[in-house]
PDB file of C-alpha atoms in Angstrom:
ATOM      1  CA  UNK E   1      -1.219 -51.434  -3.941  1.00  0.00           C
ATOM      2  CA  UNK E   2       2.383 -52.056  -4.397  1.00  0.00           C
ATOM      3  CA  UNK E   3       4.956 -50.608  -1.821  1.00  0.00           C
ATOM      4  CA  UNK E   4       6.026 -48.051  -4.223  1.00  0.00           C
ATOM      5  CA  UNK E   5       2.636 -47.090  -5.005  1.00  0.00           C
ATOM      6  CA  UNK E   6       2.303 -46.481  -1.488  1.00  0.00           C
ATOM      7  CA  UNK E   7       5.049 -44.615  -0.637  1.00  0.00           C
ATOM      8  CA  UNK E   8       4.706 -42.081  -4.164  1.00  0.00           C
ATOM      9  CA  UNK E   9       1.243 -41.540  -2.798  1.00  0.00           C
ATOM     10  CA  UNK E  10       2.256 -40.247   0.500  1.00  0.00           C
ATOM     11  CA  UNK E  11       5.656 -38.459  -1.078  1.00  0.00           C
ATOM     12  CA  UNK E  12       2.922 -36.326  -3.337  1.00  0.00           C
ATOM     13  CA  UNK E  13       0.503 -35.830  -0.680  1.00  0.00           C
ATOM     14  CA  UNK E  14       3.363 -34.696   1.582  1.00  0.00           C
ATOM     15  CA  UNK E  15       4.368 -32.516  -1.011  1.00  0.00           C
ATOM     16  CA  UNK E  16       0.895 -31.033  -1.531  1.00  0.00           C
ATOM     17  CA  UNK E  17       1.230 -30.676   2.009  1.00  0.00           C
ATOM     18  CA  UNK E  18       3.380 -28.247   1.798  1.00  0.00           C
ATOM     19  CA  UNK E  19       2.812 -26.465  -1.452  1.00  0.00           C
ATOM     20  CA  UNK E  20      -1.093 -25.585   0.105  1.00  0.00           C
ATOM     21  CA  UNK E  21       1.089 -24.078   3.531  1.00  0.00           C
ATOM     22  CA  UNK E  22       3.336 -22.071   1.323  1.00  0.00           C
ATOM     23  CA  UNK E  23       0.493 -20.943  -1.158  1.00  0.00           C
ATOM     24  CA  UNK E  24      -1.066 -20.068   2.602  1.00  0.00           C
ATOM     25  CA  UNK E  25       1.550 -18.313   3.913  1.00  0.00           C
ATOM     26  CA  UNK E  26       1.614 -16.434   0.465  1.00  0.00           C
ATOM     27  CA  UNK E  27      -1.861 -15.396   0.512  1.00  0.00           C
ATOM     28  CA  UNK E  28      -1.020 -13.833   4.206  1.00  0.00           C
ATOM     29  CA  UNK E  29       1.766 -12.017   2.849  1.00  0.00           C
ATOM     30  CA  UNK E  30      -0.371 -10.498  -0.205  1.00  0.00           C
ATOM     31  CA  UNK E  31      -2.969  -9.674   1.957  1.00  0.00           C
ATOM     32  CA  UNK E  32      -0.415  -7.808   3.967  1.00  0.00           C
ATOM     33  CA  UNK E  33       0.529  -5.902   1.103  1.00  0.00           C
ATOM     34  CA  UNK E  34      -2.723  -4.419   0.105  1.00  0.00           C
ATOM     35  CA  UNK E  35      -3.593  -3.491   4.016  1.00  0.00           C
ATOM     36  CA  UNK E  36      -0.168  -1.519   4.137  1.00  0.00           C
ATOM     37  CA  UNK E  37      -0.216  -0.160   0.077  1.00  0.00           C
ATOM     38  CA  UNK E  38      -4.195   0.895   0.827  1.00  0.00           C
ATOM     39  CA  UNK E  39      -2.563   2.801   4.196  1.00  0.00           C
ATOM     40  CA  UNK E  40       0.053   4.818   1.687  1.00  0.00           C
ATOM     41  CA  UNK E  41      -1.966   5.817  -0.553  1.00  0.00           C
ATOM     42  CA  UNK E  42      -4.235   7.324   2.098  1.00  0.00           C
ATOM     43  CA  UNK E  43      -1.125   9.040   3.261  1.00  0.00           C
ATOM     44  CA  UNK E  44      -0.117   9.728  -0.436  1.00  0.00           C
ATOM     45  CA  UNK E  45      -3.617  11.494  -1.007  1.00  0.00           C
ATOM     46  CA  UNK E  46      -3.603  13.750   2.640  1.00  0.00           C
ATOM     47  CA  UNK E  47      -0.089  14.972   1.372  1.00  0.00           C
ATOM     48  CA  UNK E  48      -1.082  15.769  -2.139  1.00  0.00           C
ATOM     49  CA  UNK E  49      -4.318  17.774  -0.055  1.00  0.00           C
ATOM     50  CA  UNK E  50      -1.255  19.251   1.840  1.00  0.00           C
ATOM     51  CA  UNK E  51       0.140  20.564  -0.501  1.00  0.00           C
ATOM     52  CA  UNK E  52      -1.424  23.922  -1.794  1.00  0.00           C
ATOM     53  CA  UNK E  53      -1.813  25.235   1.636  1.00  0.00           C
ATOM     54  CA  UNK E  54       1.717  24.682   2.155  1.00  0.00           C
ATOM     55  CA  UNK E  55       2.755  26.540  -0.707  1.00  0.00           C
ATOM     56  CA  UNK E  56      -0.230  29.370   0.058  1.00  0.00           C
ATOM     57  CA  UNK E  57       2.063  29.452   3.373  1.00  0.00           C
ATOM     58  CA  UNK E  58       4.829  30.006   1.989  1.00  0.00           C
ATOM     59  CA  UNK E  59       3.555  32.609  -0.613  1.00  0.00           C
ATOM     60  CA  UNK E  60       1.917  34.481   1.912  1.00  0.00           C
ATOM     61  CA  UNK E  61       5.192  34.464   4.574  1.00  0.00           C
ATOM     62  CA  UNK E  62       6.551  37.489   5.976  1.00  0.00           C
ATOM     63  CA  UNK E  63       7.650  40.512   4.437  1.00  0.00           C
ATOM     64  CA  UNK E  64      11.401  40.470   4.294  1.00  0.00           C
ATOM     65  CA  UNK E  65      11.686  36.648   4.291  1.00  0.00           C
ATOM     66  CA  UNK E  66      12.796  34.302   1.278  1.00  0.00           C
ATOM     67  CA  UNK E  67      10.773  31.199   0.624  1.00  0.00           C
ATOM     68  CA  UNK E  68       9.624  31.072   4.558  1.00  0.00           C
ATOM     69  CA  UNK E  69      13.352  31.777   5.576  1.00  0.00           C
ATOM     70  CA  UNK E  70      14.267  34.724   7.079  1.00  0.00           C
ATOM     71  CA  UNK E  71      16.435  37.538   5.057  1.00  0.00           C
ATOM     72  CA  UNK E  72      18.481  37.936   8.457  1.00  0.00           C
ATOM     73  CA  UNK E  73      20.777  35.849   9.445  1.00  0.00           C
TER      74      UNK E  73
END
């Protein structure tokens, strides 16, 4: 095996190196993602669950009040 043989071999096997750390590194990051996207749409769906009895709340506020604020000052 020629010197430049050689030294290809070990510039693409450095560079495959590096390519399988960043495709690692990647993966982490995607991973990541999902966790945290899975965690807002569980927040996403208790808010949307939220909602009705919020607006039942407000429906059903006090006499003399105007969308849950009070009429006096």
């Amino acid at each position: 095996m020629s010197d430049d043989t050689a030294a290809l071999i070990l510039a693409l096997a450095t560079e495959n190196a590096e390519l399988r750390a960043a495709l690692a590194k990647a993966q982490d990051l995607l991973v990541e993602t999902v966790v945290d996207t899975g965690e807002l749409h569980a927040r996403v769906e208790d808010l949307r669950a939220e909602v009705p009895r919020l607006r039942g709340e407000r429906n059903t506020s006090t006499p003399g009040s105007i969308r849950g604020r009070s009429a006096v000052g």
